[in-house]
XYZ file of C-alpha atoms in Angstrom:
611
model
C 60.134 92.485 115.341
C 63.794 93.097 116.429
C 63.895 89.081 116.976
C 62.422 88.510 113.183
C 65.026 90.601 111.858
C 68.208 89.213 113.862
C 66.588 86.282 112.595
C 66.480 87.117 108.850
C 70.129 88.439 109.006
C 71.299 85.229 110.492
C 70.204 83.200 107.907
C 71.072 85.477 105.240
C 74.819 85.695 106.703
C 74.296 81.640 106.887
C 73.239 81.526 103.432
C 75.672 83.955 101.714
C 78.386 81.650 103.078
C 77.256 78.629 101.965
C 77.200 80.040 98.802
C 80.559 81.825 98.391
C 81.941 78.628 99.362
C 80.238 76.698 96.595
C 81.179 79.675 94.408
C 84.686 79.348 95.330
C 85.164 75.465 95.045
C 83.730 75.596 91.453
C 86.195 78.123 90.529
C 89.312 76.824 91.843
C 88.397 73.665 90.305
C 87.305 74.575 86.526
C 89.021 75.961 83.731
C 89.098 80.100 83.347
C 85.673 81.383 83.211
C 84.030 83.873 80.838
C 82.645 85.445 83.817
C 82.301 85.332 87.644
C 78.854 86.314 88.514
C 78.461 83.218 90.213
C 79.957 84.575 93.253
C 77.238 87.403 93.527
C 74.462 85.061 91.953
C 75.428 82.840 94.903
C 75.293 85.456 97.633
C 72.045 86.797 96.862
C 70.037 83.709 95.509
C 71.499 81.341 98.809
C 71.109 84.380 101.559
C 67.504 84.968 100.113
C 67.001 80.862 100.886
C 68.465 81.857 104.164
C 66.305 84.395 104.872
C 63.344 81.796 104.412
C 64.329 79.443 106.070
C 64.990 82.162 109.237
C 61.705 83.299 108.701
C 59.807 79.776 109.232
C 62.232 78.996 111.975
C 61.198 82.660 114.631
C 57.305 81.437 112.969
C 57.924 78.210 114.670
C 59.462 79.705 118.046
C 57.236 81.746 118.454
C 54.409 79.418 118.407
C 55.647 77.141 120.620
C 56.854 80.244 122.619
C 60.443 79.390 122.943
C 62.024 82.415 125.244
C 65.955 81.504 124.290
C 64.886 82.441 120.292
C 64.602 85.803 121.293
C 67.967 86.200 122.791
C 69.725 84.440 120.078
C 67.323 84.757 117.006
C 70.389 85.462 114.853
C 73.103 82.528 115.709
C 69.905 79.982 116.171
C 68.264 80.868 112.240
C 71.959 81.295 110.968
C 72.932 77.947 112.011
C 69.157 76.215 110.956
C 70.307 77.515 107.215
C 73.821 76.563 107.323
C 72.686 73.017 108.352
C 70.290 72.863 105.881
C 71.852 75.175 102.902
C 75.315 73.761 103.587
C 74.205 70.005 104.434
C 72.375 70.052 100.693
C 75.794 71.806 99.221
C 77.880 69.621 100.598
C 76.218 66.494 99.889
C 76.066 67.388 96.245
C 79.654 67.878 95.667
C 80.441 65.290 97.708
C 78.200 62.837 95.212
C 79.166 64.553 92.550
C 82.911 64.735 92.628
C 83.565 61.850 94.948
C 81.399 58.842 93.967
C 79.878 60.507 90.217
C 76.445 60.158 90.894
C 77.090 56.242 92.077
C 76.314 56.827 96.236
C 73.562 54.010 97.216
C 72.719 56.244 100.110
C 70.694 53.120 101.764
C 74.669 51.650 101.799
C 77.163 50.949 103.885
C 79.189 53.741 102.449
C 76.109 55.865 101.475
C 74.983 55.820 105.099
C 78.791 56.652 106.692
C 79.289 59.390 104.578
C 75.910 61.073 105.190
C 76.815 60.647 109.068
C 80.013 62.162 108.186
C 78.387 64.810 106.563
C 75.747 65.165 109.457
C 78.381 65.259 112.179
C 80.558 67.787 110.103
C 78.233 70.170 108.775
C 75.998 69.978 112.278
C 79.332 71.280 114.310
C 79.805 74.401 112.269
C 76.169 74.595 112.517
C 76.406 74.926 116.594
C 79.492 76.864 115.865
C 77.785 79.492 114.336
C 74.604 79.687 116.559
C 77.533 80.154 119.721
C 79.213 82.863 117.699
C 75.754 84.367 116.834
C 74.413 84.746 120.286
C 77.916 87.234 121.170
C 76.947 89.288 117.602
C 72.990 89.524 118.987
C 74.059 90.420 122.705
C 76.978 93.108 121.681
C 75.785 96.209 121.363
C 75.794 97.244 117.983
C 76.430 93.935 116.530
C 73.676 93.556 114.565
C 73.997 96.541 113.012
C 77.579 95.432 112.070
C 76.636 92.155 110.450
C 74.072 94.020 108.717
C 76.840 96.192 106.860
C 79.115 93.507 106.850
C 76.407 91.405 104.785
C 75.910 94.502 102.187
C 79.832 95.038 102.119
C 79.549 91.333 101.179
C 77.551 91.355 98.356
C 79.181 94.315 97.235
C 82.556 92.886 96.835
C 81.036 89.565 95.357
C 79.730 91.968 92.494
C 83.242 93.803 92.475
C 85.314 90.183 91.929
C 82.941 89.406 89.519
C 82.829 92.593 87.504
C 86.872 93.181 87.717
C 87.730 89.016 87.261
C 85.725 88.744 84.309
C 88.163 88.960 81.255
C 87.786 91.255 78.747
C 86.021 90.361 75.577
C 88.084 88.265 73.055
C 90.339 89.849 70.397
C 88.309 89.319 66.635
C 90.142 88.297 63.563
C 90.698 91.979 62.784
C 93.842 92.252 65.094
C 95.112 89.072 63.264
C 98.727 90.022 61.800
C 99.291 86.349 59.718
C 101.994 83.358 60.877
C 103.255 82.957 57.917
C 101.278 79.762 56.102
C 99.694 80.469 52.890
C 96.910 81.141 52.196
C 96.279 79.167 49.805
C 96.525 76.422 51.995
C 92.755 74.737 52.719
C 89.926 75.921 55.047
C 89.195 73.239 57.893
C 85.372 73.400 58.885
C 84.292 70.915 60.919
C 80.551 70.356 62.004
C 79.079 68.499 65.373
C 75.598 67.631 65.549
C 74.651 67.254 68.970
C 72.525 63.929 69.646
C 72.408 62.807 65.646
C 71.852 59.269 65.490
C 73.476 58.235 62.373
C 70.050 56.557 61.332
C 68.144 59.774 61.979
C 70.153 60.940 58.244
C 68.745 60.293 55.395
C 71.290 58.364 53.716
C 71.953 56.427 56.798
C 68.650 54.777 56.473
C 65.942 57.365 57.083
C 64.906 57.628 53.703
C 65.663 60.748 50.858
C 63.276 63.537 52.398
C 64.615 63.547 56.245
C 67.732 65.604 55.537
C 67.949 66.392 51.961
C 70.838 69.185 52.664
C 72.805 66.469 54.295
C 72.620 64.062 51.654
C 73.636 66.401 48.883
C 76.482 67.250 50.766
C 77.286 63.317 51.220
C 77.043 62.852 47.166
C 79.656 65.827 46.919
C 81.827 63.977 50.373
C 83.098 60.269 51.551
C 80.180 59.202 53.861
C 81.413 56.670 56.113
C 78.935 54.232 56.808
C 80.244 52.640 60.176
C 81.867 55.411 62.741
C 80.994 54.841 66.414
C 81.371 56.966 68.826
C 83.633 56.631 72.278
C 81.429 57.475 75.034
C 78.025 58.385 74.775
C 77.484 61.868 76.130
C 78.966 65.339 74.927
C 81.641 66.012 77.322
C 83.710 63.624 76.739
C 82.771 62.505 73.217
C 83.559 66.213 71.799
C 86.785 65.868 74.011
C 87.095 62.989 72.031
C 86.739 64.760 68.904
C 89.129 67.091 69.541
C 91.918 65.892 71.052
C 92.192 62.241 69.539
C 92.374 60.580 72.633
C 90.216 57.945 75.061
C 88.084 59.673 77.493
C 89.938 58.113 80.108
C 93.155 59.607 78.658
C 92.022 63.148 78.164
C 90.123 62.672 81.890
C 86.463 63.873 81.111
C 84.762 61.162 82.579
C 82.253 63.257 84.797
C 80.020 66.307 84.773
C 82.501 68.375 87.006
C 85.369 67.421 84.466
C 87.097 70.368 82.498
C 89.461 69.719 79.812
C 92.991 69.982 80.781
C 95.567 72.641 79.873
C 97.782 69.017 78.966
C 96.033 67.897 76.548
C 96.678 68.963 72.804
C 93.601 70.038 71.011
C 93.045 69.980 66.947
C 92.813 73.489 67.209
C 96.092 74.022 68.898
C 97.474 71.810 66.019
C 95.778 74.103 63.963
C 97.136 77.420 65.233
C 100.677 76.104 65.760
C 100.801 75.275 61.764
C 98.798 78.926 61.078
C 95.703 78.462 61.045
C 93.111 81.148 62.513
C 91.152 78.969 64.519
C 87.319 79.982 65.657
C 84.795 78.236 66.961
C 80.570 78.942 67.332
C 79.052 76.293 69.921
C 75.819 76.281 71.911
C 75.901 73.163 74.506
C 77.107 74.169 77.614
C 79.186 71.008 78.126
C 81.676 72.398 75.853
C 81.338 76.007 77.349
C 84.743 77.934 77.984
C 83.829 77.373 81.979
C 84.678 73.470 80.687
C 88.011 75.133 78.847
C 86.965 73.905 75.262
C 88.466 76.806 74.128
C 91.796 76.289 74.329
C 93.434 76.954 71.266
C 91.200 78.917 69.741
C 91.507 82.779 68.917
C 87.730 83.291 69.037
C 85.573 81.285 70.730
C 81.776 82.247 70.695
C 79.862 80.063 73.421
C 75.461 80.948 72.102
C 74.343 81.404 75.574
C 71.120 80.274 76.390
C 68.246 82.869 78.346
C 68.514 80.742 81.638
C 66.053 80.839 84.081
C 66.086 83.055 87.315
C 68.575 84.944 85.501
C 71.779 83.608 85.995
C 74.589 83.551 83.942
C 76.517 81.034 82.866
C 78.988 80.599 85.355
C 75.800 80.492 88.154
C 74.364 77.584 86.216
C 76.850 75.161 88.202
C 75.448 76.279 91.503
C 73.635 73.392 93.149
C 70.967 76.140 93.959
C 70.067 76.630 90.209
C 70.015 72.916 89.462
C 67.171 72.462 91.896
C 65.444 75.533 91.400
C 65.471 74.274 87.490
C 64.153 71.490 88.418
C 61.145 72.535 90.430
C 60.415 75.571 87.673
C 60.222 72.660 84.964
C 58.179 70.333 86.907
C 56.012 72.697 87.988
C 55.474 74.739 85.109
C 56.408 73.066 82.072
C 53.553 72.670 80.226
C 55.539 75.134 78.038
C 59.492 75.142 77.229
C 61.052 77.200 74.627
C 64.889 76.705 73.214
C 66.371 79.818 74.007
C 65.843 78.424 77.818
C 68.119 75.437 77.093
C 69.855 76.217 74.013
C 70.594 78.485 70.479
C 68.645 76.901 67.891
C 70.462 75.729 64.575
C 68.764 79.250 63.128
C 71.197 81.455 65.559
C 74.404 79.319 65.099
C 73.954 79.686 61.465
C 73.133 83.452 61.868
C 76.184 83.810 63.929
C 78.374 81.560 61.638
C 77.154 83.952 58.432
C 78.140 86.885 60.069
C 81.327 85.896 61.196
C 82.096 84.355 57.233
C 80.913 87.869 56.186
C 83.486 89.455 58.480
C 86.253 88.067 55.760
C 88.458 86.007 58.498
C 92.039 85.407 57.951
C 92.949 82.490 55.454
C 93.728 79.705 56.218
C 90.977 79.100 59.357
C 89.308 76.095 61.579
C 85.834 76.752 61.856
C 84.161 74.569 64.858
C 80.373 74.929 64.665
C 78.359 73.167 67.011
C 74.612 72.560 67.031
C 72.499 71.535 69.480
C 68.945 71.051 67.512
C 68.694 67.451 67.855
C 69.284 67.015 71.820
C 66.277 67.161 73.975
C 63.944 68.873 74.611
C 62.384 67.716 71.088
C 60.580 70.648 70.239
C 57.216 71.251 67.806
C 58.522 72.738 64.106
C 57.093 75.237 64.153
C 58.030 76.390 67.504
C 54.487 76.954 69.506
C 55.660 75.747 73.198
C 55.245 72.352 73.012
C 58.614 70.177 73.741
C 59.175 66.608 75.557
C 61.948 67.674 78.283
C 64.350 64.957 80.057
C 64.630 67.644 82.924
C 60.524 67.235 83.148
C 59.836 63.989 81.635
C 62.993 61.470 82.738
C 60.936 58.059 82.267
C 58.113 58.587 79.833
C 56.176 55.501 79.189
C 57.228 53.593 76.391
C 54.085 53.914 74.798
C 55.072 57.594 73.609
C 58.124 56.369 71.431
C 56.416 57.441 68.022
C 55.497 60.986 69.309
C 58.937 61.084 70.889
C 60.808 59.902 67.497
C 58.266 62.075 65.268
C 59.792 65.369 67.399
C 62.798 64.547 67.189
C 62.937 63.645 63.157
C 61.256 67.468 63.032
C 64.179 68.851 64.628
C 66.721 66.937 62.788
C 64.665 68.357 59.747
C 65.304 72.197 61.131
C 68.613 71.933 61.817
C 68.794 70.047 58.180
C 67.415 73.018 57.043
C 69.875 75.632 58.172
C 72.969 73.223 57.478
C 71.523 73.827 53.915
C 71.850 77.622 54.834
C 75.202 77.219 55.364
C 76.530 75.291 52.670
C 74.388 77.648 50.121
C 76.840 80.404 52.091
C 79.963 78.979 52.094
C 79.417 78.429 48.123
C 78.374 81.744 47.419
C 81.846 82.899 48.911
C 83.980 80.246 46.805
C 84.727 78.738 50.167
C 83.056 75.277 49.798
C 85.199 73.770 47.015
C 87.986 74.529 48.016
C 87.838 73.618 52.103
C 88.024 70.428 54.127
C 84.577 70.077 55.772
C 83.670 67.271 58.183
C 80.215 66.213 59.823
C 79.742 64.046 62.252
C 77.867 63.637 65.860
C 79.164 63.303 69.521
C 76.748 60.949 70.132
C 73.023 59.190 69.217
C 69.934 58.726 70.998
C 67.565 55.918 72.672
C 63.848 55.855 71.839
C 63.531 52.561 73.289
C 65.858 50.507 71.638
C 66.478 48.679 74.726
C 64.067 49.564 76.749
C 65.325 53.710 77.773
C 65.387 57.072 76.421
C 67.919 59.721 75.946
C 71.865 58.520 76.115
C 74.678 58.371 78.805
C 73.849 55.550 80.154
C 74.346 52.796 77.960
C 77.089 51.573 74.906
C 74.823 49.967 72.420
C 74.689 51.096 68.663
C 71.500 53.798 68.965
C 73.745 55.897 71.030
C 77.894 54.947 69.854
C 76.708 54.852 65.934
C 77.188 58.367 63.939
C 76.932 59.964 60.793
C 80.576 60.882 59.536
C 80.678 62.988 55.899
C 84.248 64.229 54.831
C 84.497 66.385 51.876
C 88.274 67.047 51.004
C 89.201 70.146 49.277
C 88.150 69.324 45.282
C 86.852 65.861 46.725
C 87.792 63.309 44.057
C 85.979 60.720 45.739
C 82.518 62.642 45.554
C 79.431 59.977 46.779
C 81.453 57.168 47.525
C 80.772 55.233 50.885
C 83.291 53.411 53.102
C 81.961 50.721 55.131
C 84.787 49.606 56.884
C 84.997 50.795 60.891
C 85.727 54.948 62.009
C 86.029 56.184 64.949
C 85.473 59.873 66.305
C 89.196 59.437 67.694
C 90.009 59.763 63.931
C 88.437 63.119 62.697
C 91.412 65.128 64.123
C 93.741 63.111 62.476
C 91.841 62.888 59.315
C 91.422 66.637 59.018
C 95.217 67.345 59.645
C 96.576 64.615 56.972
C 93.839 66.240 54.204
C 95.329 69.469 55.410
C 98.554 68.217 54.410
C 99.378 68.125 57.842
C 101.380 65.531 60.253
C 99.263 65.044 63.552
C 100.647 65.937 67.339
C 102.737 62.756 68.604
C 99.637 62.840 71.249
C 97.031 62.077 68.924
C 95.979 58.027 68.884
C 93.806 58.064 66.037
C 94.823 57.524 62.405
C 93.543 59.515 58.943
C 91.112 57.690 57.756
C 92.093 57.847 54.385
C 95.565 56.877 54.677
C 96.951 53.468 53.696
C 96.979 52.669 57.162
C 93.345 53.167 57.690
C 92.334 49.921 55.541
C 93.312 47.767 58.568
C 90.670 47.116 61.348
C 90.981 49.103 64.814
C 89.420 47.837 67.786
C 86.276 50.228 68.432
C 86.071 50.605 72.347
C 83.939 52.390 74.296
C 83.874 53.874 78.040
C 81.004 55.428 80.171
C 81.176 56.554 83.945
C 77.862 58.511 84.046
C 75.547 58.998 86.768
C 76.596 55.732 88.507
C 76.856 53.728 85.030
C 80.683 52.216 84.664
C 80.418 50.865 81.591
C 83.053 49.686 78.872
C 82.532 48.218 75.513
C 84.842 46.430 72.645
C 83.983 45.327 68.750
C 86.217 43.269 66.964
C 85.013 42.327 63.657
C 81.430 40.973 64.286
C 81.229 40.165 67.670
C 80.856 43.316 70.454
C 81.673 42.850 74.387
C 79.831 44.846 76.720
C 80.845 45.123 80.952
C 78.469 46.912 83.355
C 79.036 47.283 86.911
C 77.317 45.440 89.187
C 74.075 46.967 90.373
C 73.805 50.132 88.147
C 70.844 52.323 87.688
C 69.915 51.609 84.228
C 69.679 47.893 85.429
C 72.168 46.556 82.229
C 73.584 43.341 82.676
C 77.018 42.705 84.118
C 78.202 41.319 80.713
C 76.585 41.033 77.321
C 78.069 39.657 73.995
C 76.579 40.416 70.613
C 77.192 39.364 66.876
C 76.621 42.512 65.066
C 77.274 41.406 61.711
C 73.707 38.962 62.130
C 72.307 41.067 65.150
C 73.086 44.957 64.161
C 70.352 46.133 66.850
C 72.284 44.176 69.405
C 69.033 42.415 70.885
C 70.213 38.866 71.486
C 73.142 38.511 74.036
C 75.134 35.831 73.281
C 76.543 35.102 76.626
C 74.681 31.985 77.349
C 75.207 30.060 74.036
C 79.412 31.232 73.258
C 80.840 31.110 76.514
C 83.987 30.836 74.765
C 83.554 33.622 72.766
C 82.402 35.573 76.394
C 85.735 35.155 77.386
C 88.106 35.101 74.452
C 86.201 38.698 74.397
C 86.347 39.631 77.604
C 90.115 39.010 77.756
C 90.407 41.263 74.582
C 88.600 44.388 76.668
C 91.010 43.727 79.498
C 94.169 43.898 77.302
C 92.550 46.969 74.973
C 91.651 49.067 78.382
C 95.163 47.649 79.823
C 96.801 49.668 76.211
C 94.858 52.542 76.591
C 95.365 52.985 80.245
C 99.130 53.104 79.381
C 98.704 56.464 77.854
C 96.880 58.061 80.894
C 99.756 59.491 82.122
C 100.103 62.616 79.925
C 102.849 64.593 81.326
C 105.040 62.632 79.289
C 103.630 63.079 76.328
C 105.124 65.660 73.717
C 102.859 67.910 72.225
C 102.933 71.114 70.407
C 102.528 73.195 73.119
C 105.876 74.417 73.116
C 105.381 75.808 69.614
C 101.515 76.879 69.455
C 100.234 80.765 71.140
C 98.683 78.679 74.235
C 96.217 81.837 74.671
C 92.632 80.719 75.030
């Protein structure tokens, strides 16, 4: 017995390490966090793996009846879980933060750095089982770890409960900056996942979104807006800050946005404005820093499984255990375990419009309805998850389209809800309000599901609906080429406002905004590198060699005769190919010109940086 429990201490100690290291990387290396219970999430849920693992490993001694286990059950189990806890850590940042997702492990380089990581992580490993034979043979020194271990956790709950901030100040303790308040509303609307033909007056016919189409005859609907990258991070980045992802750096799913940048909202704030915002997507979570600028900032958290917060969801531990929960028993998924449905962010967006906020305010609402899982309206269980279902066969496209028009229809709903709302408080005439999506979605188009992994028009292409205060131009449609890297400008200059010197997107309804910008594209997402470029009718798209999603190293398209983009060109305008291709080279050669952002002015001298 006494060797089972030096045993089960040794790989809890083992375990609790690994995961206050994990804990501790993620923290130094994000944005401020809402909260820190990571750190004891981490303790408890990677010791208990420990103790596992030190239970199957005195199971296995003692059947083969190996004497030195007893005299060093607690440095021998410690060091089986650090291997195996801290080999699995370690290789996951490692992929993660190092090569994005894009390690071939069968590779030259995939194969040297798991050696690395086996030579490494197997030396502390023997480290720890030397050191844990003196702790066993002391007298008294298991008895020491054993406090040490509960001391452990203790302070882990103690950092997390004292380095958690406060809750955020509410408009209530707003004392004005002195603009008028006459001056307009700005509320501006994402759509997580919306493919702009998913709308009804994009093409999927008068009863798919009826709210959104009487808000289009009342708003200039712009027919043509694409997207910059294809995934929320750095599309909403996008959004916000008026820059390339590769400028504003969110490339990858341990990217945070940067203090640097200058964000709409701090615009916003800097000129007056009371500046909230109501999201529900985790990619654009405060532990990302999407709240900078922003004197309220309500992230809808989700129920997540195993019940960890937030902050623990970035724990490699919770990713698998997700993982295995939803294979293994996800014959029934429910929203609240992934998201806030469009029902609560309207709820929460009522009450808050209720609460009379200071005049003028930016209102960011985010909804998430759209994005997978597609759920059954009404909710009874049944939902098509990416986390369960990565590659479904192509023969469920209708079903998968069918579930996802339903929850475009509920969250059409409840954007109904809340124009009815802002109407009844005489705040709809008289406020800017902007719609549009981060991103679409792939039933296969070409050939794949979901998005973030490929630049073709299913996943760039977005609705975009701007209704100016007293819109003059109620109903009418622009077809020439948006981009998302002009809603922050577009807002600002209805607002009567002059944009940051940062910003590289133009109003849209400007005089300038008549002549053609190139609409480029970038992806770096779970070993996809991908760049595209449309100039008039004809759209360049460059792959890296060997990705996962299997695309092509270069494909050329005429949009203008092929809007699906189903016929590359490549073979039969070879000219074209690389009159094109030169154009993407000098377009990413201008854009990577304004990567380097500490010399670029901003307003951050001027705007309350609190966040």
């Amino acid at each position: 017995m006494r060797t089972l429990l030096a045993g089960i201490l040794g790989g809890a100690w083992a375990g609790a390490v690994v995961g206050l290291a994990e804990a501790g990387l993620l923290t130094a290396t994000a944005g401020p966090a809402e909260e820190y219970w990571l750190f004891p999430y981490a303790v408890v849920s990677y010791g208990a793996l420990g103790m596992l693992l030190a239970i199957g490993c005195t199971s296995i001694a003692a059947v083969v009846a190996l004497e030195r286990t007893r005299h060093n059950a607690f440095g021998l189990c410690g060091a089986v879980a650090l291997f195996a806890l801290g080999g699995a850590v370690a290789r996951y940042q490692v992929i993660q933060r190092v090569f994005h997702e894009d390690l071939v492990t069968f590779s030259f380089a995939g194969l040297a750095v798991h050696l690395a990581l086996f030579v490494s992580v197997g030396g502390l490993a023997l480290a720890v089982m030397r050191a844990g034979r003196r702790v066993q043979r002391d007298r008294g020194g298991l008895l020491i770890a054993a406090i040490g271990l509960i001391f452990c956790l203790g302070g882990s709950v103690a950092v997390a409960a004292l380095a958690s901030p406060h809750a955020p100040e509410t408009a209530t303790g707003w004392a004005g900056r002195g603009v008028t308040s006459s001056a307009p509303n700005i509320i501006l609307i994402i759509a997580d996942t919306l493919r702009a033909d998913a709308v009804g007056s994009y093409g999927a016919g008068p009863g798919a979104t009826p709210a959104l189409d009487r808000f289009a005859s009342e708003a200039v609907r712009f027919e043509n807006t694409y997207a910059q990258s294809t995934w929320t991070r750095p599309s909403i980045a996008t959004i916000l800050t008026s820059l390339h992802p590769s400028v504003h750096g969110l490339m990858h799913k341990m990217d945070a946005l940067p203090d640097r940048v200058t964000t709409v909202a701090e615009a916003l704030r800097a000129q007056g404005y009371w500046t909230a915002g109501f999201v529900s997507n985790i990619n654009v979570a405060p532990i990302f820093n999407f709240q900078q600028g922003f004197d309220e900032y309500t992230y809808l958290t989700p129920a997540f499984y195993f019940w960890a917060t937030d902050s623990a969801t970035r724990l490699a531990i919770y990713k698998g255990l997700r993982v295995v929960r939803e294979r293994l028993f996800g014959d029934r998924i429910y929203f609240y375990n992934y998201y806030q449905d469009a029902a609560v962010v309207t709820d929460a967006v009522s009450n808050w419009l209720r609460r009379r906020p200071p005049s003028p305010f930016f209102l960011l609402v985010h909804y998430m309805d759209p994005h997978d899982p597609y759920f059954e309206i009404p909710y009874d269980g049944r939902g098509v998850a990416r986390v369960v279902n990565p590659d479904p066969p192509a023969s469920r496209k209708n079903e998968l389209r069918a579930l996802y028009s339903e929850d475009v229809g509920y969250l059409d709903q409840h954007l109904g809800t809340l124009f009815a709302l802002l109407k009844s408080r005489d705040l709809y005439d008289n406020s800017i309000i902007a719609l549009t999506a981060d991103h679409g979605e792939e039933f296969q188009d070409h050939g794949g599901w979901w998005h973030g992994t490929t630049l073709y028009a299913e996943q760039l292409r977005v609705p975009l609906i701007v209704k100016r205060a007293h819109e003059e131009r109620a109903g009418q449609v622009e077809s020439r080429a948006a981009r998302t890297l002009d809603i922050a400008p577009t807002l600002l200059a209805a607002a009567g406002l002059a944009s940051p010197p940062d910003f590289t997107g133009r109003g849209l309804f400007g005089p300038m905004a008549v002549t053609p910008e190139p609409l480029f594209a970038e992806e770096d997402l779970e070993g996809n590198v991908l760049t595209a470029l449309q100039l008039g009718p004809w759209k360049i798209i460059t792959a890296n060699p060997e990705n996962p999603r299997g695309l092509r190293p270069v494909e050329l398209y005429n949009v203008a005769e092929d809007p699906q983009e189903h016929h590359d060109l490549t073979g039969t305008e070879p000219a074209r190919t690389q009159e094109m291709l030169q154009s993407l080279a000098q377009e990413r050669a201008r854009i990577s010109g304004r990567r380097s952002l500490s010399g670029l002015s901003s307003l951050h001298d001027a705007a309350d940086h609190r966040s």
